mmCIF file of C-alpha atoms in Angstrom:
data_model
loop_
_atom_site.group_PDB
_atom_site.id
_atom_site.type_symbol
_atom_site.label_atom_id
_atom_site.label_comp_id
_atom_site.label_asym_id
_atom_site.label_seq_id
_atom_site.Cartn_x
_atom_site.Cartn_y
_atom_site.Cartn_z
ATOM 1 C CA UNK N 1 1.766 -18.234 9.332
ATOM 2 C CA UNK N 2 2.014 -17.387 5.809
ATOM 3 C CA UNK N 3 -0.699 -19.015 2.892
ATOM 4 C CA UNK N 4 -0.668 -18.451 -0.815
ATOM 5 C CA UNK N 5 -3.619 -18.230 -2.480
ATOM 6 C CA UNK N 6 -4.212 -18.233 -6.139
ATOM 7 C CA UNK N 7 -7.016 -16.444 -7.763
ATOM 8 C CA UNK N 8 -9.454 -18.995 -8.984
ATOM 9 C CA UNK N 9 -12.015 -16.977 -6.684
ATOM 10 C CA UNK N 10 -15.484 -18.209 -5.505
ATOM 11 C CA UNK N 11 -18.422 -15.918 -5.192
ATOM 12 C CA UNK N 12 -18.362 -15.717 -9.028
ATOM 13 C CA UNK N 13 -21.553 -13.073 -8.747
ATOM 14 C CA UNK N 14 -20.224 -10.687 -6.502
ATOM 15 C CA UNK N 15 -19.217 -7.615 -8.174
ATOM 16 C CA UNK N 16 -15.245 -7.006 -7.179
ATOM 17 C CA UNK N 17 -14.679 -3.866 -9.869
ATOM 18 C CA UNK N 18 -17.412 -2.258 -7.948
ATOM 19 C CA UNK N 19 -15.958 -3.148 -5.021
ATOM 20 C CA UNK N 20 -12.157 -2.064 -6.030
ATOM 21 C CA UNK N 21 -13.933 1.446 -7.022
ATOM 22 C CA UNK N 22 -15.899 2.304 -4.161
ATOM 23 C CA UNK N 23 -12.687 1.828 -2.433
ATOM 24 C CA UNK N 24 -10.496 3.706 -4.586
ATOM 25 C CA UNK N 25 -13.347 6.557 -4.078
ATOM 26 C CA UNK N 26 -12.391 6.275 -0.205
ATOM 27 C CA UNK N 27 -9.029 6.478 -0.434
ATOM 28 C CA UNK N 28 -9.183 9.780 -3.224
ATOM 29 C CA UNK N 29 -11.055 11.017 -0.048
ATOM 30 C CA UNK N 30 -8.178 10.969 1.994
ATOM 31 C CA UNK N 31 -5.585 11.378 -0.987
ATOM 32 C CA UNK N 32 -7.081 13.493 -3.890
ATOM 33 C CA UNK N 33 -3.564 13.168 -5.614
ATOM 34 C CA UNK N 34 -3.504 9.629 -5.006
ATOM 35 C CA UNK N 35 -3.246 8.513 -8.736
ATOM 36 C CA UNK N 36 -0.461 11.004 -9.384
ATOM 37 C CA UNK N 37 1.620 9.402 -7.109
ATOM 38 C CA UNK N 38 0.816 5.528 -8.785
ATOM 39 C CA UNK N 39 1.843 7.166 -11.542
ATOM 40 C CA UNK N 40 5.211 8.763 -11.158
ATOM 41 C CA UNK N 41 6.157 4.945 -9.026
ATOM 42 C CA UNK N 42 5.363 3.192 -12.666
ATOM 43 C CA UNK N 43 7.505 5.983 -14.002
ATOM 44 C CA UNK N 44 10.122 5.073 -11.476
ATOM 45 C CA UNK N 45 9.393 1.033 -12.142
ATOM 46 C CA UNK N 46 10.151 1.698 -15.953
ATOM 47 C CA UNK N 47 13.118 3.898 -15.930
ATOM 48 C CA UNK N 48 14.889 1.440 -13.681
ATOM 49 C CA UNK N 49 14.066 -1.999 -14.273
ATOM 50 C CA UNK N 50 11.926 -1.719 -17.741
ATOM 51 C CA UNK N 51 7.971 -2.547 -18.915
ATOM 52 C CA UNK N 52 8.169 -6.331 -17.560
ATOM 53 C CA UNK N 53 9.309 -6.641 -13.908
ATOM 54 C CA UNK N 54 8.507 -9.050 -11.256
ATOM 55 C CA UNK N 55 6.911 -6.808 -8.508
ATOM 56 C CA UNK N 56 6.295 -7.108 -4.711
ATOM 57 C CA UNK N 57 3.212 -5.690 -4.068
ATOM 58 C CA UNK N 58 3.559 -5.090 -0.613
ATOM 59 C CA UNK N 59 0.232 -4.664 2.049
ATOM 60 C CA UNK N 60 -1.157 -4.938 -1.032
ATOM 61 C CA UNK N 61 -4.886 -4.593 0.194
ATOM 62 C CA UNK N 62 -7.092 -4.965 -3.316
ATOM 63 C CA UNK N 63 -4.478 -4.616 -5.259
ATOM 64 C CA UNK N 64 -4.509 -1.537 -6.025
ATOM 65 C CA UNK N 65 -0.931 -0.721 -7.905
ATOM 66 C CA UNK N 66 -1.249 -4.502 -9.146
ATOM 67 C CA UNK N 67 -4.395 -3.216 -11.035
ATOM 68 C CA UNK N 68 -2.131 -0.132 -12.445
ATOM 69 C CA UNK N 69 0.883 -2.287 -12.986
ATOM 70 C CA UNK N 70 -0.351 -4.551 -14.841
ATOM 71 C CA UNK N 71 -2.943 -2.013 -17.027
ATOM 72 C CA UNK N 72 0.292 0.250 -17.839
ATOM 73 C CA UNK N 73 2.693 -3.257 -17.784
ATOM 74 C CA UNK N 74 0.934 -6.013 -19.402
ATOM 75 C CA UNK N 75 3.608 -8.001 -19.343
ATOM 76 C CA UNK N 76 4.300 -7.296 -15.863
ATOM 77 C CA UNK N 77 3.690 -10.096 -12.769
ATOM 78 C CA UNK N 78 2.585 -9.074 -9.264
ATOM 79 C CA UNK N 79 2.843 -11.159 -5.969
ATOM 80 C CA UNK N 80 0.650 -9.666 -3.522
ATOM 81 C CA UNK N 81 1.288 -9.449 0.023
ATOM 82 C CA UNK N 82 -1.443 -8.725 2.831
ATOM 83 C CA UNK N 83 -2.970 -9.949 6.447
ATOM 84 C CA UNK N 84 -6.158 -8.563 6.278
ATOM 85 C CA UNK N 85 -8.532 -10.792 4.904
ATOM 86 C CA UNK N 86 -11.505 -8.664 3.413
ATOM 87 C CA UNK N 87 -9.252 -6.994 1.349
ATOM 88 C CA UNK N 88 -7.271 -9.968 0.064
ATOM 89 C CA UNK N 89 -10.701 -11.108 -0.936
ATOM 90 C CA UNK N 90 -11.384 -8.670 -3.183
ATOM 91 C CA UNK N 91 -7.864 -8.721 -4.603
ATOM 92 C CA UNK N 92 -8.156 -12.495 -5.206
ATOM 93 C CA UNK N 93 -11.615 -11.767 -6.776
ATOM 94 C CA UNK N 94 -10.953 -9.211 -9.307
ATOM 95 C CA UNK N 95 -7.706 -10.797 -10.317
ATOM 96 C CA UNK N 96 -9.593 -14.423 -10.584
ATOM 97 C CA UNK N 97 -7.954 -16.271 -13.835
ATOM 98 C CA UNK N 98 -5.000 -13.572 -14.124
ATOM 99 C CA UNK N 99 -1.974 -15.835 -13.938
ATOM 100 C CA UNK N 100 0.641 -12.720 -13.824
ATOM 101 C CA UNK N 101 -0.964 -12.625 -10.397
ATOM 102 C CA UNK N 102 -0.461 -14.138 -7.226
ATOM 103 C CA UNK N 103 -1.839 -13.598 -3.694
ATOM 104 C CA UNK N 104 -0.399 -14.124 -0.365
ATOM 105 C CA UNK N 105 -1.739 -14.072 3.347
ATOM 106 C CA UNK N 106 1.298 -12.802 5.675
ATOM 107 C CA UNK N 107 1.832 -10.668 8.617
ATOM 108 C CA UNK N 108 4.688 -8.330 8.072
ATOM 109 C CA UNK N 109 5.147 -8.098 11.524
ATOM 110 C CA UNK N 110 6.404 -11.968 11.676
ATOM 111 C CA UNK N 111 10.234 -12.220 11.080
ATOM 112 C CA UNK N 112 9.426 -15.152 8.421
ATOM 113 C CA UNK N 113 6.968 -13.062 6.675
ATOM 114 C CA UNK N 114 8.911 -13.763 3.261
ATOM 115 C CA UNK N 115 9.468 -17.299 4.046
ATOM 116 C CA UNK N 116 6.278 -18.476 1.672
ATOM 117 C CA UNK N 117 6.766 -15.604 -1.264
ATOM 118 C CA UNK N 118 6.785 -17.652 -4.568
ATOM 119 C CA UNK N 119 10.198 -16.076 -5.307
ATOM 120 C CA UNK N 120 13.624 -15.499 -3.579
ATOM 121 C CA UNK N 121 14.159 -12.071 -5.588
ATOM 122 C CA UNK N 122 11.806 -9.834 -7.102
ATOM 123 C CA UNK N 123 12.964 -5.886 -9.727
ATOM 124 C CA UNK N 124 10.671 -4.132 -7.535
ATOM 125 C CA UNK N 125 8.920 -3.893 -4.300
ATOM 126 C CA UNK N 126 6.401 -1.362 -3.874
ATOM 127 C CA UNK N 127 4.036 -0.415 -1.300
ATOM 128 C CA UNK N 128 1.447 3.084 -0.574
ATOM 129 C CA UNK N 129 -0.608 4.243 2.683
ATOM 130 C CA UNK N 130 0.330 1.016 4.319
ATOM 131 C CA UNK N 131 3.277 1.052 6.043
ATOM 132 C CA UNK N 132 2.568 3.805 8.455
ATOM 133 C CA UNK N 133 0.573 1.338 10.780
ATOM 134 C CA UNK N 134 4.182 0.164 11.791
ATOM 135 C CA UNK N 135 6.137 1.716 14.927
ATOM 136 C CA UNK N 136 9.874 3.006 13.319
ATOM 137 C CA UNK N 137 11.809 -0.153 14.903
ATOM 138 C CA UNK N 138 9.778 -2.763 13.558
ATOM 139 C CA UNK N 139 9.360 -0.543 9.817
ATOM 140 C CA UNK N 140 13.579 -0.695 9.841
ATOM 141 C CA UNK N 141 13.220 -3.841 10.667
ATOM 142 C CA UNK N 142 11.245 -4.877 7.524
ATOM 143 C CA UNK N 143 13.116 -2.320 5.225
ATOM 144 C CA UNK N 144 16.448 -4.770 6.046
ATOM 145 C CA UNK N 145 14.175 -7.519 5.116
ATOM 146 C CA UNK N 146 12.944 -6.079 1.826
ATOM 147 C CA UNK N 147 16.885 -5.118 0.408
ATOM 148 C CA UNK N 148 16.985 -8.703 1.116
ATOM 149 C CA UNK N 149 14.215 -9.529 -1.653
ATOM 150 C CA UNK N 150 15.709 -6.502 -3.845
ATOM 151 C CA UNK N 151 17.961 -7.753 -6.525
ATOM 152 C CA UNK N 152 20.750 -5.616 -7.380
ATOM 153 C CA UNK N 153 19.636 -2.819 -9.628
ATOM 154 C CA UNK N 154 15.976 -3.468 -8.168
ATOM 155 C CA UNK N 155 14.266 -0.903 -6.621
ATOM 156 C CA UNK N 156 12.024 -0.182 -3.517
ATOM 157 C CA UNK N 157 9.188 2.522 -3.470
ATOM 158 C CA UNK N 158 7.148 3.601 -0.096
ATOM 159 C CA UNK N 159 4.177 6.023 -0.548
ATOM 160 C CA UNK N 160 3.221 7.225 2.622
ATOM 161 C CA UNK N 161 2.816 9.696 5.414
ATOM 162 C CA UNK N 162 6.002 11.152 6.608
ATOM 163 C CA UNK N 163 5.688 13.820 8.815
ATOM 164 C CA UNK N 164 8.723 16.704 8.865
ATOM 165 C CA UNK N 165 8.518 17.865 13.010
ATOM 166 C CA UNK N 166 10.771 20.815 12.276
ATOM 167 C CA UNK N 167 8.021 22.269 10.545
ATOM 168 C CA UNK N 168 5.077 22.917 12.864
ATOM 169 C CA UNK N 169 3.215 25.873 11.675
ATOM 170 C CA UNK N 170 3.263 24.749 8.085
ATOM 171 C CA UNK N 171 2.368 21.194 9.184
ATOM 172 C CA UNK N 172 -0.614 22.693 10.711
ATOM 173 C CA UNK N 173 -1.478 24.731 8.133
ATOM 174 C CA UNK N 174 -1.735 22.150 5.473
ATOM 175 C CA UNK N 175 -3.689 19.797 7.660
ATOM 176 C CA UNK N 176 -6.141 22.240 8.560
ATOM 177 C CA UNK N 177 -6.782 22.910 4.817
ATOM 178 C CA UNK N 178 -7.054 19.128 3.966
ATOM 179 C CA UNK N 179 -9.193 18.260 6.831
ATOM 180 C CA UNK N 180 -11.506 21.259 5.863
ATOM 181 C CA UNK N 181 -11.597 19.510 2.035
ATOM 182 C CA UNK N 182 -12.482 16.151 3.173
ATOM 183 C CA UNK N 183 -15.578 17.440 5.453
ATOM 184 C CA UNK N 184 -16.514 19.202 2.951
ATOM 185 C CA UNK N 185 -16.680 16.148 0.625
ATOM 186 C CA UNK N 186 -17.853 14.320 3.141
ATOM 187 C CA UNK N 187 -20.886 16.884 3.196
ATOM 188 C CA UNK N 188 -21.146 16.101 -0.460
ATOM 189 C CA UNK N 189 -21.202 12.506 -0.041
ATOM 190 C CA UNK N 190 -17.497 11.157 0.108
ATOM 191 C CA UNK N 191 -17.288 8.011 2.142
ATOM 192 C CA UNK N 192 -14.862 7.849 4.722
ATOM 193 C CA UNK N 193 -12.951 4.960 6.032
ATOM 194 C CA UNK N 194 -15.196 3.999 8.855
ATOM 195 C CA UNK N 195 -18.446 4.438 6.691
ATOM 196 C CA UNK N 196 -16.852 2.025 3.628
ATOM 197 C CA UNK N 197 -16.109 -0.550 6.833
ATOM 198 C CA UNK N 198 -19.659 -0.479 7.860
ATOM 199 C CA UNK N 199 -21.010 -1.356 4.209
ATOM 200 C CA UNK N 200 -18.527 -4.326 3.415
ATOM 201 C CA UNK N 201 -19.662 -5.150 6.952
ATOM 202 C CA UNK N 202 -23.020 -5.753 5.326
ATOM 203 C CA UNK N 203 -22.125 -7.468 2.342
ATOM 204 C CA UNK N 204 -23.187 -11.191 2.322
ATOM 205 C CA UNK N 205 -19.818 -12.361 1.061
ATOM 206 C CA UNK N 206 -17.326 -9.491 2.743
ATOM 207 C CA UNK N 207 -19.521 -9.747 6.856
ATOM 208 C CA UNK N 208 -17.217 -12.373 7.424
ATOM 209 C CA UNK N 209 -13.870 -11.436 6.370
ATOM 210 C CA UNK N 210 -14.284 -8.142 7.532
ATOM 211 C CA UNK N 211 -15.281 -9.746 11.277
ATOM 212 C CA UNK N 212 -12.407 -11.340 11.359
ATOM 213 C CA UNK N 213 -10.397 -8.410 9.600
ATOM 214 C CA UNK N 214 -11.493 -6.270 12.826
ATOM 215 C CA UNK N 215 -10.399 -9.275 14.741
ATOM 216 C CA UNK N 216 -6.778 -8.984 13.839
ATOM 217 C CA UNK N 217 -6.240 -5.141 13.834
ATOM 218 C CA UNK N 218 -8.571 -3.329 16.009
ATOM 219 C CA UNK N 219 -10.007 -1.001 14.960
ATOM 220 C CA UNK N 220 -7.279 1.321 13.335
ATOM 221 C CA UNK N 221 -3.818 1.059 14.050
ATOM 222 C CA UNK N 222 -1.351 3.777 13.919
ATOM 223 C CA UNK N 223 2.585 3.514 13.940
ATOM 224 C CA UNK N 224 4.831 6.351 13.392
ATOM 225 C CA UNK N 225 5.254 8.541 10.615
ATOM 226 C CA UNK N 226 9.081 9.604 10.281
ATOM 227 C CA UNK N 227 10.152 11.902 8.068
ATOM 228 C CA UNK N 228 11.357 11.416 4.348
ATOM 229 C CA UNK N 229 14.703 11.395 5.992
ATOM 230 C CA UNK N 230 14.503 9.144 8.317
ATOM 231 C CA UNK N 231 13.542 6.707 5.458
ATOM 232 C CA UNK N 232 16.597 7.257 3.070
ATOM 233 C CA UNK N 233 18.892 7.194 5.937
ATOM 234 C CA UNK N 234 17.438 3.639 7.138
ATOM 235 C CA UNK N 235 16.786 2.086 3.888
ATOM 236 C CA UNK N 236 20.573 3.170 2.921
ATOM 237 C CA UNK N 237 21.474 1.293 6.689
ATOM 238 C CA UNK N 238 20.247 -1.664 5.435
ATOM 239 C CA UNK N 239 21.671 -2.209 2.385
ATOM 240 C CA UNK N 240 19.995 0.360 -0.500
ATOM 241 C CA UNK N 241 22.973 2.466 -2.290
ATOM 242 C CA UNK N 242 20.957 4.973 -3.046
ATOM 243 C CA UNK N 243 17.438 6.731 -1.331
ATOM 244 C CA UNK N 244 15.620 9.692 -2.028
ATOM 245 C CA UNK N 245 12.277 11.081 -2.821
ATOM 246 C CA UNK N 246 10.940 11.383 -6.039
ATOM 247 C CA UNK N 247 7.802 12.377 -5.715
ATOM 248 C CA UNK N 248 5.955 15.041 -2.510
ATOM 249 C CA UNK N 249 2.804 16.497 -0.997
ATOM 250 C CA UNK N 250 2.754 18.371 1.833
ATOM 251 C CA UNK N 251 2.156 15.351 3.514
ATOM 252 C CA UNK N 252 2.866 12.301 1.749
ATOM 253 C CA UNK N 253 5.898 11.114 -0.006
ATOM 254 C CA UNK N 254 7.332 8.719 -2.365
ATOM 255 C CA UNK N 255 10.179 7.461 -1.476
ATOM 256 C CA UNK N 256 12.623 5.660 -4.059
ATOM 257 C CA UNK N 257 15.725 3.114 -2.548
ATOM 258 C CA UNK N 258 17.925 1.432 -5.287
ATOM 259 C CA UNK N 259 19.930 -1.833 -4.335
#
């Protein structure tokens, strides 16, 4: 149910920076402000529990704020967490030989998700443009899970979509401008999502992990995408003192829970 893996890596010639960046460059296409928002969560990381926490990197992917953790943190360590197993791949091979890192294959959808994490408490967990996948019972679910891992003064930060319904016209608004910006770098040569899919579907060393990848999700799954809200109030159900965000777009937001 749950593996660790380390990062010794295999495929020594494959080039994982290129492959972290070409996915970074998807992502900005969705998310232009994408590193503002890694930014102001090390902010948040420092102010609260200092330049050398233990950090849950959580649906980690490729490791994405491990590689800005540890680049702003050096003496930071990261345990990731993810299911999918292309992108675990190229986490394990860029961080191959880093032992601040550590890499491990769970499905947060599995009550005993936590049960093989290398540590029973950890300052902060952090996770972005993951979470939303999950439906809003199993998400409060997990949130009671993660004050669990939280030690007291720790922190939790969620980066995501959360969607404010009492706001209609403006929601529509702002999504018709974004979706007009991303076709018009798509026009320009932005890959999206499905396009970056096909290509690791291609690679020699990512065809099969991104087979079986597809196997497990589908697709594209979608959850629900409460609003900023709805995550202080649960997080603060479950155990969190304290919940609010620190950081907004008009359609993302990071959310900040202290234990």
């Amino acid at each position: 149910m749950t593996t660790t893996t380390g990062t010794t890596g295999t495929n020594a010639g494959t080039d994982w920076n290129a492959w972290q960046t070409s996915w970074d460059r998807q992502q900005e296409w969705y998310m232009p402000d994408r590193e503002e928002r890694f930014r102001v969560m090390l902010d948040m990381v420092e102010a609260l529990v200092g330049p050398a926490p233990r950090v849950l990197d959580l649906a980690c992917g490729t490791g994405s704020i491990t590689s800005r953790l540890l680049d702003r943190f050096p003496q930071a360590a990261s345990v990731g967490v993810d299911l999918d197993p292309a992108l675990l791949a190229i986490a394990e091979g860029t961080f191959a030989g880093d032992d601040r890192v550590t890499f491990v294959t769970a499905d947060l959808k599995d009550p005993r998700w936590a049960s093989g994490l290398p540590h029973d408490s950890y300052d902060a967990v952090l996770t972005a443009t993951a979470l939303h996948w999950l439906h809003s019972e199993p998400l409060a679910d997990l949130y009671g899970r993660i004050a669990e891992l939280v030690r007291d003064g720790g922190l939790f930060m969620n980066a995501d979509h959360m969607i404010d319904d009492s706001t209609p016209r403006i929601n529509a608004a702002e999504r018709a401008l974004r979706h007009a910006r991303m076709d018009q770098a798509k026009h320009d040569g932005a890959v999206d999502w499905a396009e970056w899919w096909r290509l690791a579907a291609q690679d020699p060393v990512l065809a099969g992990p991104t087979a079986r990848r597809f196997e497990i999700y589908g697709e594209h799954a979608e959850g629900d995408t409460p609003s900023a809200g709805w995550h202080a109030r649960v997080l603060r159900e479950k155990g969190f003192t304290e919940a609010r965000p620190v950081w907004c777009s008009p359609s993302d937001t990071l959310l900040l829970a202290l234990r």
